[in-house]
PDB file of C-alpha atoms in Angstrom:
ATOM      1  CA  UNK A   1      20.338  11.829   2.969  1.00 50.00           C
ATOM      2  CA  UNK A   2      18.321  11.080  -0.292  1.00 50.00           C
ATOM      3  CA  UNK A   3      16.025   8.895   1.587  1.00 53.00           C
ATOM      4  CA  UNK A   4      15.318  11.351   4.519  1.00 51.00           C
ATOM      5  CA  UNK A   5      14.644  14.199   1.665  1.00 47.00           C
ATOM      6  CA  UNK A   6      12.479  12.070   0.122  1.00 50.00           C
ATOM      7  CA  UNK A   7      10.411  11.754   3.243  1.00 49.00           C
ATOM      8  CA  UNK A   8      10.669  14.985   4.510  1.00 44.00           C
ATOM      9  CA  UNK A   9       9.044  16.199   0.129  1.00 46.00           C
ATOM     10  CA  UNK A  10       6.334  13.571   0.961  1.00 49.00           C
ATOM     11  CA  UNK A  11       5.359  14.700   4.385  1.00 47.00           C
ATOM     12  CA  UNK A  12       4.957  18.219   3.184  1.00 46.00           C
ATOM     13  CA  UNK A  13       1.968  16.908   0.787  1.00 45.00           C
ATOM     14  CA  UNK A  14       0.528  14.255   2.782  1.00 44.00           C
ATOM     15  CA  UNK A  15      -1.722  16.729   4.706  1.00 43.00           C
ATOM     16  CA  UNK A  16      -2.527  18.596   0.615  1.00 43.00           C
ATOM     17  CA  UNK A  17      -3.469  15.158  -0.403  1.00 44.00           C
ATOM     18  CA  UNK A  18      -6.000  13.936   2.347  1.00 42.00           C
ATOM     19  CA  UNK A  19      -8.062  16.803   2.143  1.00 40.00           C
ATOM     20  CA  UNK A  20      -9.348  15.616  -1.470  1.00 42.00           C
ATOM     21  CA  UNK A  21     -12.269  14.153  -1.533  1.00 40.00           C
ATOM     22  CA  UNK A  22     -12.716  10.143  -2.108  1.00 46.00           C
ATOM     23  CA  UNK A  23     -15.336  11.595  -4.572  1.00 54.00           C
ATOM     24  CA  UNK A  24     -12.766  12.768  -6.643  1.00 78.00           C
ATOM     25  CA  UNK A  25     -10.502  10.189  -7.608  1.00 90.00           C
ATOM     26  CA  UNK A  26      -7.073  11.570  -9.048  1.00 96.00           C
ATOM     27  CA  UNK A  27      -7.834   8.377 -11.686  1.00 97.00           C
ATOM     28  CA  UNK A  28     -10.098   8.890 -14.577  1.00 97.00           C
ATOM     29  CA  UNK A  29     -12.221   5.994 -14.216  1.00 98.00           C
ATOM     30  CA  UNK A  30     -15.898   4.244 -13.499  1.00 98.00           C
ATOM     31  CA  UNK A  31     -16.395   3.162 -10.042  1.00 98.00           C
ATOM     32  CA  UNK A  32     -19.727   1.443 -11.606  1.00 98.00           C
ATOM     33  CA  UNK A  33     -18.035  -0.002 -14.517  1.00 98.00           C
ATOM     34  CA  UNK A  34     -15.274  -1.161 -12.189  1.00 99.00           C
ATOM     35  CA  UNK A  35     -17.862  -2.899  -9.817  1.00 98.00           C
ATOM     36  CA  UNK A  36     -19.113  -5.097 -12.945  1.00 98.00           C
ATOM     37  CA  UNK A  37     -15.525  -6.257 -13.546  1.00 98.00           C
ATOM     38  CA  UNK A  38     -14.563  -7.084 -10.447  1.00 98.00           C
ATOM     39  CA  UNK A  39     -15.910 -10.570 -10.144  1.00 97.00           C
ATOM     40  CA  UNK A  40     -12.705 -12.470 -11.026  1.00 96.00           C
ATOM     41  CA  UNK A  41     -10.563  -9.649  -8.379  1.00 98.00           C
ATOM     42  CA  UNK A  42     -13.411 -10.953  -5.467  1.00 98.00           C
ATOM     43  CA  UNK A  43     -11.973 -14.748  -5.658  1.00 97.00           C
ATOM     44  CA  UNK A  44      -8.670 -13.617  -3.986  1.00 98.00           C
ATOM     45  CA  UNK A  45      -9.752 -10.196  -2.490  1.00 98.00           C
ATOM     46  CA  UNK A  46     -13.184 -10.464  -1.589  1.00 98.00           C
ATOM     47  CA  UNK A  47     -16.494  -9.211  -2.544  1.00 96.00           C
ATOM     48  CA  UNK A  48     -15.774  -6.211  -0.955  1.00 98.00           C
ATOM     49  CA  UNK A  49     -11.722  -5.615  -1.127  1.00 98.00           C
ATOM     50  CA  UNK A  50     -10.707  -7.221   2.049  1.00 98.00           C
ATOM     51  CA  UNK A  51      -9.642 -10.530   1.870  1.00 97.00           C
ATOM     52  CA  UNK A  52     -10.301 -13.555   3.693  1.00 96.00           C
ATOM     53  CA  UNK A  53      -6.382 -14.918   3.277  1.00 97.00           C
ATOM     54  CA  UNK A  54      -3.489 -13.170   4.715  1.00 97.00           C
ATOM     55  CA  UNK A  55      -1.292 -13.378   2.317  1.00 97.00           C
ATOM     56  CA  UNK A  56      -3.369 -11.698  -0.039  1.00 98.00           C
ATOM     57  CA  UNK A  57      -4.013  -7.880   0.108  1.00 98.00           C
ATOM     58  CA  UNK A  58      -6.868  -5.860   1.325  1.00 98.00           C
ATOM     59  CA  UNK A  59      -7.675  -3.359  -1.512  1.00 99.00           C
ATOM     60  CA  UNK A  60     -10.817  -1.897  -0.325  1.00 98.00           C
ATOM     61  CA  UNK A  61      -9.796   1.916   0.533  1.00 98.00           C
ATOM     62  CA  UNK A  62      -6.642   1.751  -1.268  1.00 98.00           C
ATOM     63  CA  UNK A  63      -6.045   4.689  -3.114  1.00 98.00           C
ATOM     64  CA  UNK A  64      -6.958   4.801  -7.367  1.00 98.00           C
ATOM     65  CA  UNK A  65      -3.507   6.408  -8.396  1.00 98.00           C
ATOM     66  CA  UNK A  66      -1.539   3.418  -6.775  1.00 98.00           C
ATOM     67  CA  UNK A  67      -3.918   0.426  -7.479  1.00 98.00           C
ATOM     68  CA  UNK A  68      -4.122   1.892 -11.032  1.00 98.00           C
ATOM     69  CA  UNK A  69       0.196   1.859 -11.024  1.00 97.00           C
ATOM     70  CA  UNK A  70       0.300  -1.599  -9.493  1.00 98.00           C
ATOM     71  CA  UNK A  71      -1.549  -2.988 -11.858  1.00 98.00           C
ATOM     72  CA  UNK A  72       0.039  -1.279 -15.066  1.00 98.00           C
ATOM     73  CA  UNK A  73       2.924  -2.548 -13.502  1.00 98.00           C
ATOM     74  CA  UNK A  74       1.987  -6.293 -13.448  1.00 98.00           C
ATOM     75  CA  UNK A  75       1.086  -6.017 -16.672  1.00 98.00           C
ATOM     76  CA  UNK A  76       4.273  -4.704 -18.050  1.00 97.00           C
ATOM     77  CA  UNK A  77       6.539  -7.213 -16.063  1.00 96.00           C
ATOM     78  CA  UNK A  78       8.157  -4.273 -14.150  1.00 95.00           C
ATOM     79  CA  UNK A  79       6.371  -6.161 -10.842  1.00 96.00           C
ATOM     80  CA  UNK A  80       6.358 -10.174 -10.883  1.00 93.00           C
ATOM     81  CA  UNK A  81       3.879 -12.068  -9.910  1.00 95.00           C
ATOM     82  CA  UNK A  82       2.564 -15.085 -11.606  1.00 95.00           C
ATOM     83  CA  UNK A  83      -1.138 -14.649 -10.579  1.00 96.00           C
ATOM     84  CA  UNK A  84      -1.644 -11.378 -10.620  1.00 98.00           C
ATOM     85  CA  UNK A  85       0.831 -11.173 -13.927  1.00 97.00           C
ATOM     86  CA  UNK A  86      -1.713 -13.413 -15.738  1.00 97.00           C
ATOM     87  CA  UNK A  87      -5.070 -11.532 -14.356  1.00 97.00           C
ATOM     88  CA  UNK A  88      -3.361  -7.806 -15.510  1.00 98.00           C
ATOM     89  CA  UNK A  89      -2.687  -8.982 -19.046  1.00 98.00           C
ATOM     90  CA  UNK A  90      -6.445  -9.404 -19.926  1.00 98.00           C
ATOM     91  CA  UNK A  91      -6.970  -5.819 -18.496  1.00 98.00           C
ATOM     92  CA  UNK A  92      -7.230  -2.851 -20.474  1.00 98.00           C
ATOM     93  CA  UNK A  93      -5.601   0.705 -19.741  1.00 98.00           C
ATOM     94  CA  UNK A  94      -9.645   1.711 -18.688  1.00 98.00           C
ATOM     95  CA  UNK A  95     -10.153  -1.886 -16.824  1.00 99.00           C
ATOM     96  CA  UNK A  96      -7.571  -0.935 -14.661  1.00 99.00           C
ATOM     97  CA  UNK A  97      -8.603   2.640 -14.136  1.00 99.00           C
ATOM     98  CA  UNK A  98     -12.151   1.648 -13.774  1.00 99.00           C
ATOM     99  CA  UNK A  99     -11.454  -1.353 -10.851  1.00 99.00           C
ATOM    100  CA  UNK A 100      -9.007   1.251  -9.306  1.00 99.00           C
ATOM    101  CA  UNK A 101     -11.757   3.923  -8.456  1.00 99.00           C
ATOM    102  CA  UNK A 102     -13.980   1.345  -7.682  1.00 99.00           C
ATOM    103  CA  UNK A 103     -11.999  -0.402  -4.969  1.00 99.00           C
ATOM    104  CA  UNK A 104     -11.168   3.284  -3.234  1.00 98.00           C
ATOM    105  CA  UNK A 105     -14.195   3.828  -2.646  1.00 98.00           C
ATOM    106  CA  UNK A 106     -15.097   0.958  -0.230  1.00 98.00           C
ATOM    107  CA  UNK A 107     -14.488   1.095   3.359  1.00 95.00           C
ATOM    108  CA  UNK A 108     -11.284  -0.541   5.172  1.00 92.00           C
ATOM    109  CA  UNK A 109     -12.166  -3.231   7.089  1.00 89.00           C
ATOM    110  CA  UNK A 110     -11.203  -2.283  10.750  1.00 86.00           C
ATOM    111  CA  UNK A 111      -8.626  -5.351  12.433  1.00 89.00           C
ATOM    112  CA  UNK A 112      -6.746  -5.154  15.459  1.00 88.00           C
ATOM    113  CA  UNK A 113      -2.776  -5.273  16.126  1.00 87.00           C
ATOM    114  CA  UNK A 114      -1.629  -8.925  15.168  1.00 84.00           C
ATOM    115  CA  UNK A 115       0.806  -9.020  18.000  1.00 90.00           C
ATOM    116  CA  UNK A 116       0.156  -6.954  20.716  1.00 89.00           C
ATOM    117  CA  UNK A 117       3.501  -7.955  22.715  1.00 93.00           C
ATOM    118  CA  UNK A 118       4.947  -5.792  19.548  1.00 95.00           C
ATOM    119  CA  UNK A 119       3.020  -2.122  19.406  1.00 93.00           C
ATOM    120  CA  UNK A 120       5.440  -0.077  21.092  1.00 96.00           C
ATOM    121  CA  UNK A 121       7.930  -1.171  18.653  1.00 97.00           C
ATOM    122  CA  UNK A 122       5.993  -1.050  15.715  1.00 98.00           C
ATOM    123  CA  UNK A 123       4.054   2.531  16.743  1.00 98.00           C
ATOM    124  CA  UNK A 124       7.770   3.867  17.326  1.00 98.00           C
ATOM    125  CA  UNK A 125       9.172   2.907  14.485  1.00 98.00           C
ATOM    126  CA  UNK A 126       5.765   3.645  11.950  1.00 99.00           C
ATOM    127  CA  UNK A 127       5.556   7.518  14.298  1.00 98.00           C
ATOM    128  CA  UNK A 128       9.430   7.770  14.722  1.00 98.00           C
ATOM    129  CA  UNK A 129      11.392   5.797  12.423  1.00 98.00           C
ATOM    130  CA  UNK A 130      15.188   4.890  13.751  1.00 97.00           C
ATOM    131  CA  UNK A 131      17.514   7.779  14.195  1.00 96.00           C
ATOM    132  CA  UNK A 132      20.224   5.068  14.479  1.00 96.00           C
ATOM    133  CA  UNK A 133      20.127   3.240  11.527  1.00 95.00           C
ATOM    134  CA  UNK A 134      18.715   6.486   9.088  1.00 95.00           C
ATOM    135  CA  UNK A 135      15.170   4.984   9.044  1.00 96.00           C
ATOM    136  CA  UNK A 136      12.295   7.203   8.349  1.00 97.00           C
ATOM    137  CA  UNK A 137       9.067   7.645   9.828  1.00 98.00           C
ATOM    138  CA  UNK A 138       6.719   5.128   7.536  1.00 99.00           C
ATOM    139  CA  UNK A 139       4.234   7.904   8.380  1.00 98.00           C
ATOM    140  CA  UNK A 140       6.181  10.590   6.466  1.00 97.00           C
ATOM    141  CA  UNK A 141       4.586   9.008   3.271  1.00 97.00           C
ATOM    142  CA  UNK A 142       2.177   7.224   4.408  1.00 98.00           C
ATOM    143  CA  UNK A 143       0.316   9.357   6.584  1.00 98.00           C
ATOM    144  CA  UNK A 144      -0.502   9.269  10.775  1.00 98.00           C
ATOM    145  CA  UNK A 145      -3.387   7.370  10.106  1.00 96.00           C
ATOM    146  CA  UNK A 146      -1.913   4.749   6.655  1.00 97.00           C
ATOM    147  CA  UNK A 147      -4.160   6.815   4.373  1.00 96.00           C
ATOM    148  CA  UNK A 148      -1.221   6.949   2.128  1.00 97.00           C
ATOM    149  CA  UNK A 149      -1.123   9.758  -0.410  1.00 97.00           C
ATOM    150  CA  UNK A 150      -2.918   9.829  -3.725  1.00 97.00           C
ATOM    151  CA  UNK A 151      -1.001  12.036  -5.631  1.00 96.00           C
ATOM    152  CA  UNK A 152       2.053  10.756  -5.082  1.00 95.00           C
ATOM    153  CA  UNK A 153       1.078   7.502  -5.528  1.00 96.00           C
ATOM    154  CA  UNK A 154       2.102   6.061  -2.011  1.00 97.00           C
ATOM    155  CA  UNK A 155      -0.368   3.616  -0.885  1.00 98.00           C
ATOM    156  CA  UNK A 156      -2.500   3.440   1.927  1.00 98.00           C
ATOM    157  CA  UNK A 157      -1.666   1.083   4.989  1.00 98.00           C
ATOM    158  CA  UNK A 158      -3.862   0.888   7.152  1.00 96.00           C
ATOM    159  CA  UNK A 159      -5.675  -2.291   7.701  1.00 95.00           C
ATOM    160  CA  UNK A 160      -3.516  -4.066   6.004  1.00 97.00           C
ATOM    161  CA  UNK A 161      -3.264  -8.268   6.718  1.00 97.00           C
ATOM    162  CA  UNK A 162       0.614  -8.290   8.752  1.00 97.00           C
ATOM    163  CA  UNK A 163       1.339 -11.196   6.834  1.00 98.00           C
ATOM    164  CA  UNK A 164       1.045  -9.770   3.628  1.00 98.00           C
ATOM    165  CA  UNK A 165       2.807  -6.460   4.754  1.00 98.00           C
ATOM    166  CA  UNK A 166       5.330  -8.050   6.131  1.00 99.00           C
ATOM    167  CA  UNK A 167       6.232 -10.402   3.450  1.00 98.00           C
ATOM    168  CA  UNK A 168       6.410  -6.656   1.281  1.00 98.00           C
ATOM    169  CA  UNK A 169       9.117  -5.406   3.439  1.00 99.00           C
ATOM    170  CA  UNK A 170      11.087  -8.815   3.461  1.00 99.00           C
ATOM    171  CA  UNK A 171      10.220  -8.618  -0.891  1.00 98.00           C
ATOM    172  CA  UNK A 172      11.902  -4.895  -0.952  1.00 98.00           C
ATOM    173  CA  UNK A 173      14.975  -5.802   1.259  1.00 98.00           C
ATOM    174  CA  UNK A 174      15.916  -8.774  -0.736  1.00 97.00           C
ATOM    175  CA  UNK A 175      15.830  -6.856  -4.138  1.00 96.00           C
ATOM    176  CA  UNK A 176      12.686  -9.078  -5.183  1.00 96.00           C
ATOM    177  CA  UNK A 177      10.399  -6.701  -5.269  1.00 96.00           C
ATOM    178  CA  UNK A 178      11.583  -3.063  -6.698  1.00 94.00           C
ATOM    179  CA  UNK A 179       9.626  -0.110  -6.388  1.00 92.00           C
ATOM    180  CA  UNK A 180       7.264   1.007  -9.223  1.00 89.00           C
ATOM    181  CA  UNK A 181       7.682   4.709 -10.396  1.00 78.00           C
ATOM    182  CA  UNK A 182      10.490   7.530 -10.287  1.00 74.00           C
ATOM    183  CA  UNK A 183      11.037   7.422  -6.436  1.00 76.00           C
ATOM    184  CA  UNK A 184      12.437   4.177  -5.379  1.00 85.00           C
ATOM    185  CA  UNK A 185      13.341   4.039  -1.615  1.00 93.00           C
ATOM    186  CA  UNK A 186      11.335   1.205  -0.256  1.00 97.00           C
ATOM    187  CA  UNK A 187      14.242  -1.140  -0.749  1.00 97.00           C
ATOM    188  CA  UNK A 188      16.709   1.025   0.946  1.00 96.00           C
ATOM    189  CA  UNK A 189      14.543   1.295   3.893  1.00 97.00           C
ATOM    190  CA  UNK A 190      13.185  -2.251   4.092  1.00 98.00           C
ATOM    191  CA  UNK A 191      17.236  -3.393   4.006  1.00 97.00           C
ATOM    192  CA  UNK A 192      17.245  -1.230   7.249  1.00 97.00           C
ATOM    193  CA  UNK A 193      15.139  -3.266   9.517  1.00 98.00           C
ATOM    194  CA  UNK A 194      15.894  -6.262  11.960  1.00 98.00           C
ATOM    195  CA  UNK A 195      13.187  -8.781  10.945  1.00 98.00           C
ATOM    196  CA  UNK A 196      12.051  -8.066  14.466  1.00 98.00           C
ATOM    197  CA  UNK A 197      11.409  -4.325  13.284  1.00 98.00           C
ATOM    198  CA  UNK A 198       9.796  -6.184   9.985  1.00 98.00           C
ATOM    199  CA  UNK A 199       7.218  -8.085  12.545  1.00 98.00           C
ATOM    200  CA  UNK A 200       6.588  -5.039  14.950  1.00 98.00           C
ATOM    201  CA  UNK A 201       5.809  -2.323  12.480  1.00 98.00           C
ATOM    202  CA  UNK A 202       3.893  -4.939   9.878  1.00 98.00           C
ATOM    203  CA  UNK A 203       1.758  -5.782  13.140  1.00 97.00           C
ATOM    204  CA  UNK A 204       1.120  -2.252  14.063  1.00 97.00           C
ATOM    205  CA  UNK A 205      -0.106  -0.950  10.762  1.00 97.00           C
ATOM    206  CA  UNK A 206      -2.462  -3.851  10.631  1.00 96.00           C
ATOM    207  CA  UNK A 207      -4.264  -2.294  13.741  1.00 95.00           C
ATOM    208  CA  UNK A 208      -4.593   1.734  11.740  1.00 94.00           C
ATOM    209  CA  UNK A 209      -7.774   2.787  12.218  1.00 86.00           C
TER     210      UNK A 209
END
């Protein structure tokens, strides 16, 4: 019940938060500045935020308020991650805001399904959720199109390398990777999916445009 209340709060600001403009970030930071310091990010993420390696994120697009939590968070400890541990240490409170604003405002790279034998799945599941098992519609938070939504800090999805999403879902089911901030219900609904569902819906959202 928590969970589907916690969807149903976020859908009713999803369409509130993508009418802001990209020109106004929600983060108070330098998308010029952020540029200058993004040389060591471009080794894993690329020049322009999208990466060359699966298993490393696309950030280009992704929304300021969540890159700027992400990263607080790997510097805290409160997410693990050896690499990206080590790289948010050396980062200041205005480092992070200013790389935040700077990577939302370049474009998504468009990509295609990764497994086409698996849309209808992942499209019902992303649209629908799974009355059966209490799932949610990913789309409730995350928006029809994986915009994701800025102010409450829910990223954006679309575009995103399958392997890397799906290795997130797999992360929140096991417990070994917790959500960051007060609402934490990616675990719940990560433990809810078939590793089939994992593959299907990781697939689709790679193919948002």
């Amino acid at each position: 019940m928590k969970i589907k209340l916690a969807a149903f709060l976020a859908l009713a600001v999803v369409s509130l938060a993508a009418t802001a403009s990209r020109a106004e970030s929600l983060v108070n930071g330098s998308a010029e500045a952020g540029k200058a310091k993004s040389l060591t990010c471009a080794a894993c993420h690329g020049a322009e935020g999208n990466s060359a390696n699966p298993l490393w994120p696309n950030i280009a697009g992704q929304n300021a308020p969540y890159l700027h939590t992400q990263l607080m968070a790997f510097k805290s400890g409160q997410r693990q991650n050896a690499l990206m541990s080590s790289q948010a240490m050396m980062l200041s409170d205005q480092d992070m805001a200013d790389l935040a604003v700077h990577y939302e405002r370049l474009p998504i790279a468009a990509q295609s399904v990764a497994d086409a034998d698996l849309i209808a799945r992942g499209e019902a599941l992303y649209r629908g959720g799974d009355k059966a098992k209490g799932t949610p519609a990913c789309l409730a938070c995350h928006g029809p199109t994986g915009r994701g939504n800025p102010a409450a800090k829910y990223p954006a999805l679309k575009g995103q390398h399958a392997t890397y999403t799906a290795l997130q879902l797999r992360a929140y089911a096991d417990g070994s990777r917790v959500s960051v901030g007060k609402v934490k219900m990616m675990g719940a609904i990560a433990a809810r999916l078939s590793q089939e569902d994992i593959e299907a819906v990781a697939s689709y959202i790679q193919g948002l445009k």
